[in-house]
């Protein structure tokens, strides 16, 4: 293996998340916190909270964060320049240095920097965060410094923040090579300078595959841009099924000495949208099988954590999902890092409202006083949009910019002009990606109906709930395809299949469990068989806080709950989206004491051709799927697949008289047995079992543990709701537990919580080196213990 050689630049980026204190402005005593930090998730929920159902009834207000410059940091900065980089503070923040206001930033989702001058040991940094104007969002935002903070130290001549851009300008499949365009913005500092800007690209094995450089001459205080166009031979392209990454190292030299350096992960790929072929990745049609995600993560609230999102995204990836829509604001860059590494296609979204603010608890435009990002759209929208694009430009996973979601201006006379303004900014910053806006009122019968000029101004038209209006419940995109054959179509938000994990109602907010997927099945059959439709982003991949009604804390729209556990609908999506693995899943559970002899509908999600169901060894019949797209014969009309389809739905059903025992399904592919799954009537829970997501952790990392109740035979018991206590010993601190039950309103940072449908998720932060022991106890259940080795691990 060839390891790339690092330069000796002055630049140093230091995590600045430790040593902070926090208090609400109306509290007297501060307490120590570690960033990222969301104070809203730490307080009791209240039906009277001004955040309302939109904000999940969480506490908001004004918060004060403080930290002191340490001697180590002061020594590092001495004689150099430095700035603090905040990745996200919600919202309306003001930064004070030794009591003087030195910076402010209103939007809660974009980064900002705070230059530091004349730094000395003991200097005080204070951040005032004002989230008191409520309600200001239609979902849970969290409050505080909820993303990472870094201290960046550099010399006078330096690469400006987010100043490196790398674009794939062309790929040559016949030669296996690719042309890149790399630009760098350099600041001269306080004197005239002639600098050399060098770029080296290394493959995943550490081998240098490209070297290029260019000189730039700058006057005192100037910022200049320079470009190179290297060619990569034998280019390994990034794709959703092969997310290969290169490392770009940019060095700035003055008089032969390296004075600044930036390291950027890049992917070589082209991505565009076509009116006839849908989404094209490296020139190949790829159907987007996407999910919308809000930025919160259950018991962590809005506080970002890489390993938590890694667990969540790995489950979505196994489900077959290949797309993420960042709903409805710029995400944490750590999420995009993971999308780069795992092969997700990302719609990166800027705003949920423009000038016209929305009613935050009744979901749409308000003519009354309403708070939100619309309050500062006129003054800050351009800078916020440019910040998002510059920060996220180099992520190969980002394939589409979105300038808005369900914007009321879609029905306004000036709406198209605002589209052209915002889309123009995107094109100025990035010539390689197209732009969309998620429109929810295309073909609406109301006065809010989207104007055609608004839609036609967009590069790609995003359809929210395309089947919502009248006959379009059957025809979907057909009318607009005929009217606008040059239009590029993408489902920006369409129905998923949610509900509460492990709860089986014949009728509920998402229909009965046996009909939960029907809202999506017809749309997917259409989308999968129409090349011109780029694909879909469904609402949502994971349950989220907010956008709810009391007494619930969040919305159960996802295929995965807030605790990160898979619902039954997860396996529906896996059966239609993950063609690499066999899926054979039965529901509901088989524990219905008192219902003997009553008919129970058994649902099967599978990508097998056929499945046969057995109840205590007796066959209940064989069922077959006509999987999408329903392709016709290729050569002769009488060709047959060999499958006897019994439904045009994408799931199978049997109505079975209940009797305790074993429910067994056998799946067949090409008339051969491909999978077997079993549900059993289990006994009462007698013990707990627990397993950590990873058995090792470095200081600062989150240890994630899944807890289950089991019967005497060791079988999972889906009806157990006992309370579980958690005790942590060793170099770690307890964070909280989440069962995924959105109707459990107790604080998730308490050391006790009830199981929901037999499961519970626990999070613990590693704080040092040594052995960590996490013990789970319950009054009537045998305890479970998880042991984790904590220590520093070498970087890969």
GROMACS .gro file of N, CA, C and O in nm, residues 269-312:
model
  176
  269UNK      N    1  -1.800   1.121  -1.070
  269UNK     CA    2  -1.930   1.080  -1.124
  269UNK      C    3  -1.998   1.197  -1.192
  269UNK      O    4  -1.970   1.314  -1.164
  270UNK      N    5  -2.087   1.166  -1.285
  270UNK     CA    6  -2.175   1.267  -1.341
  270UNK      C    7  -2.318   1.233  -1.299
  270UNK      O    8  -2.353   1.116  -1.282
  271UNK      N    9  -2.399   1.335  -1.280
  271UNK     CA   10  -2.537   1.315  -1.237
  271UNK      C   11  -2.624   1.421  -1.301
  271UNK      O   12  -2.596   1.541  -1.291
  272UNK      N   13  -2.730   1.378  -1.366
  272UNK     CA   14  -2.821   1.472  -1.430
  272UNK      C   15  -2.959   1.410  -1.441
  272UNK      O   16  -2.979   1.292  -1.410
  273UNK      N   17  -3.055   1.490  -1.484
  273UNK     CA   18  -3.193   1.444  -1.501
  273UNK      C   19  -3.233   1.465  -1.646
  273UNK      O   20  -3.202   1.569  -1.706
  274UNK      N   21  -3.304   1.366  -1.701
  274UNK     CA   22  -3.340   1.368  -1.843
  274UNK      C   23  -3.492   1.353  -1.856
  274UNK      O   24  -3.555   1.280  -1.778
  275UNK      N   25  -3.549   1.423  -1.953
  275UNK     CA   26  -3.694   1.423  -1.969
  275UNK      C   27  -3.748   1.286  -2.009
  275UNK      O   28  -3.864   1.254  -1.978
  276UNK      N   29  -3.668   1.204  -2.072
  276UNK     CA   30  -3.715   1.073  -2.117
  276UNK      C   31  -3.659   0.957  -2.036
  276UNK      O   32  -3.726   0.856  -2.016
  277UNK      N   33  -3.536   0.974  -1.986
  277UNK     CA   34  -3.469   0.861  -1.920
  277UNK      C   35  -3.462   0.875  -1.768
  277UNK      O   36  -3.408   0.789  -1.700
  278UNK      N   37  -3.519   0.981  -1.713
  278UNK     CA   38  -3.521   0.997  -1.569
  278UNK      C   39  -3.387   1.043  -1.515
  278UNK      O   40  -3.321   1.130  -1.572
  279UNK      N   41  -3.343   0.985  -1.404
  279UNK     CA   42  -3.216   1.022  -1.342
  279UNK      C   43  -3.103   0.941  -1.403
  279UNK      O   44  -3.112   0.817  -1.413
  280UNK      N   45  -2.997   1.011  -1.443
  280UNK     CA   46  -2.882   0.947  -1.506
  280UNK      C   47  -2.759   0.964  -1.417
  280UNK      O   48  -2.718   1.076  -1.388
  281UNK      N   49  -2.702   0.853  -1.375
  281UNK     CA   50  -2.580   0.853  -1.296
  281UNK      C   51  -2.472   0.789  -1.381
  281UNK      O   52  -2.482   0.674  -1.420
  282UNK      N   53  -2.369   0.869  -1.413
  282UNK     CA   54  -2.262   0.824  -1.504
  282UNK      C   55  -2.319   0.777  -1.637
  282UNK      O   56  -2.271   0.680  -1.697
  283UNK      N   57  -2.425   0.846  -1.682
  283UNK     CA   58  -2.486   0.815  -1.810
  283UNK      C   59  -2.581   0.698  -1.808
  283UNK      O   60  -2.642   0.666  -1.911
  284UNK      N   61  -2.599   0.636  -1.692
  284UNK     CA   62  -2.685   0.517  -1.680
  284UNK      C   63  -2.812   0.554  -1.603
  284UNK      O   64  -2.807   0.623  -1.502
  285UNK      N   65  -2.928   0.506  -1.652
  285UNK     CA   66  -3.054   0.532  -1.583
  285UNK      C   67  -3.056   0.459  -1.449
  285UNK      O   68  -3.035   0.337  -1.444
  286UNK      N   69  -3.081   0.535  -1.343
  286UNK     CA   70  -3.091   0.479  -1.208
  286UNK      C   71  -3.220   0.530  -1.146
  286UNK      O   72  -3.246   0.650  -1.145
  287UNK      N   73  -3.303   0.439  -1.098
  287UNK     CA   74  -3.428   0.479  -1.033
  287UNK      C   75  -3.398   0.516  -0.888
  287UNK      O   76  -3.339   0.440  -0.812
  288UNK      N   77  -3.438   0.636  -0.849
  288UNK     CA   78  -3.419   0.681  -0.711
  288UNK      C   79  -3.525   0.616  -0.623
  288UNK      O   80  -3.645   0.634  -0.644
  289UNK      N   81  -3.478   0.541  -0.525
  289UNK     CA   82  -3.567   0.477  -0.426
  289UNK      C   83  -3.536   0.544  -0.294
  289UNK      O   84  -3.460   0.494  -0.212
  290UNK      N   85  -3.595   0.662  -0.277
  290UNK     CA   86  -3.550   0.751  -0.171
  290UNK      C   87  -3.649   0.768  -0.057
  290UNK      O   88  -3.767   0.736  -0.067
  291UNK      N   89  -3.596   0.821   0.053
  291UNK     CA   90  -3.674   0.853   0.171
  291UNK      C   91  -3.644   0.996   0.215
  291UNK      O   92  -3.528   1.040   0.208
  292UNK      N   93  -3.745   1.067   0.261
  292UNK     CA   94  -3.727   1.197   0.324
  292UNK      C   95  -3.687   1.176   0.470
  292UNK      O   96  -3.739   1.085   0.536
  293UNK      N   97  -3.598   1.259   0.519
  293UNK     CA   98  -3.555   1.252   0.658
  293UNK      C   99  -3.554   1.390   0.721
  293UNK      O  100  -3.501   1.484   0.664
  294UNK      N  101  -3.612   1.400   0.841
  294UNK     CA  102  -3.589   1.519   0.923
  294UNK      C  103  -3.454   1.502   0.994
  294UNK      O  104  -3.395   1.394   0.995
  295UNK      N  105  -3.407   1.609   1.059
  295UNK     CA  106  -3.270   1.609   1.111
  295UNK      C  107  -3.260   1.558   1.254
  295UNK      O  108  -3.149   1.538   1.304
  296UNK      N  109  -3.373   1.535   1.323
  296UNK     CA  110  -3.363   1.489   1.462
  296UNK      C  111  -3.337   1.338   1.465
  296UNK      O  112  -3.360   1.267   1.367
  297UNK      N  113  -3.290   1.290   1.579
  297UNK     CA  114  -3.262   1.146   1.594
  297UNK      C  115  -3.305   1.098   1.732
  297UNK      O  116  -3.222   1.067   1.818
  298UNK      N  117  -3.437   1.098   1.753
  298UNK     CA  118  -3.494   1.039   1.873
  298UNK      C  119  -3.447   1.103   2.001
  298UNK      O  120  -3.459   1.223   2.021
  299UNK      N  121  -3.390   1.021   2.089
  299UNK     CA  122  -3.352   1.070   2.222
  299UNK      C  123  -3.241   1.174   2.217
  299UNK      O  124  -3.218   1.245   2.315
  300UNK      N  125  -3.170   1.186   2.106
  300UNK     CA  126  -3.065   1.288   2.092
  300UNK      C  127  -3.124   1.422   2.050
  300UNK      O  128  -3.052   1.522   2.046
  301UNK      N  129  -3.253   1.424   2.019
  301UNK     CA  130  -3.311   1.546   1.967
  301UNK      C  131  -3.243   1.585   1.837
  301UNK      O  132  -3.221   1.501   1.749
  302UNK      N  133  -3.206   1.712   1.825
  302UNK     CA  134  -3.140   1.761   1.704
  302UNK      C  135  -2.988   1.745   1.709
  302UNK      O  136  -2.920   1.767   1.609
  303UNK      N  137  -2.933   1.707   1.824
  303UNK     CA  138  -2.788   1.696   1.838
  303UNK      C  139  -2.734   1.588   1.745
  303UNK      O  140  -2.780   1.474   1.748
  304UNK      N  141  -2.637   1.624   1.662
  304UNK     CA  142  -2.587   1.534   1.560
  304UNK      C  143  -2.479   1.442   1.614
  304UNK      O  144  -2.395   1.483   1.695
  305UNK      N  145  -2.480   1.320   1.565
  305UNK     CA  146  -2.381   1.220   1.605
  305UNK      C  147  -2.360   1.124   1.490
  305UNK      O  148  -2.455   1.062   1.443
  306UNK      N  149  -2.237   1.112   1.445
  306UNK     CA  150  -2.209   1.030   1.327
  306UNK      C  151  -2.249   0.885   1.347
  306UNK      O  152  -2.315   0.825   1.260
  307UNK      N  153  -2.210   0.823   1.459
  307UNK     CA  154  -2.236   0.680   1.475
  307UNK      C  155  -2.385   0.650   1.488
  307UNK      O  156  -2.430   0.542   1.447
  308UNK      N  157  -2.464   0.744   1.540
  308UNK     CA  158  -2.609   0.723   1.546
  308UNK      C  159  -2.667   0.721   1.405
  308UNK      O  160  -2.749   0.634   1.370
  309UNK      N  161  -2.625   0.816   1.322
  309UNK     CA  162  -2.675   0.818   1.185
  309UNK      C  163  -2.618   0.703   1.103
  309UNK      O  164  -2.684   0.655   1.010
  310UNK      N  165  -2.501   0.656   1.137
  310UNK     CA  166  -2.445   0.540   1.066
  310UNK      C  167  -2.535   0.418   1.086
  310UNK      O  168  -2.562   0.342   0.992
  311UNK      N  169  -2.581   0.396   1.209
  311UNK     CA  170  -2.671   0.283   1.236
  311UNK      C  171  -2.802   0.301   1.160
  311UNK      O  172  -2.852   0.206   1.097
  312UNK      N  173  -2.857   0.420   1.163
  312UNK     CA  174  -2.985   0.444   1.097
  312UNK      C  175  -2.974   0.426   0.945
  312UNK      O  176  -3.057   0.360   0.882
   0.00000   0.00000   0.00000
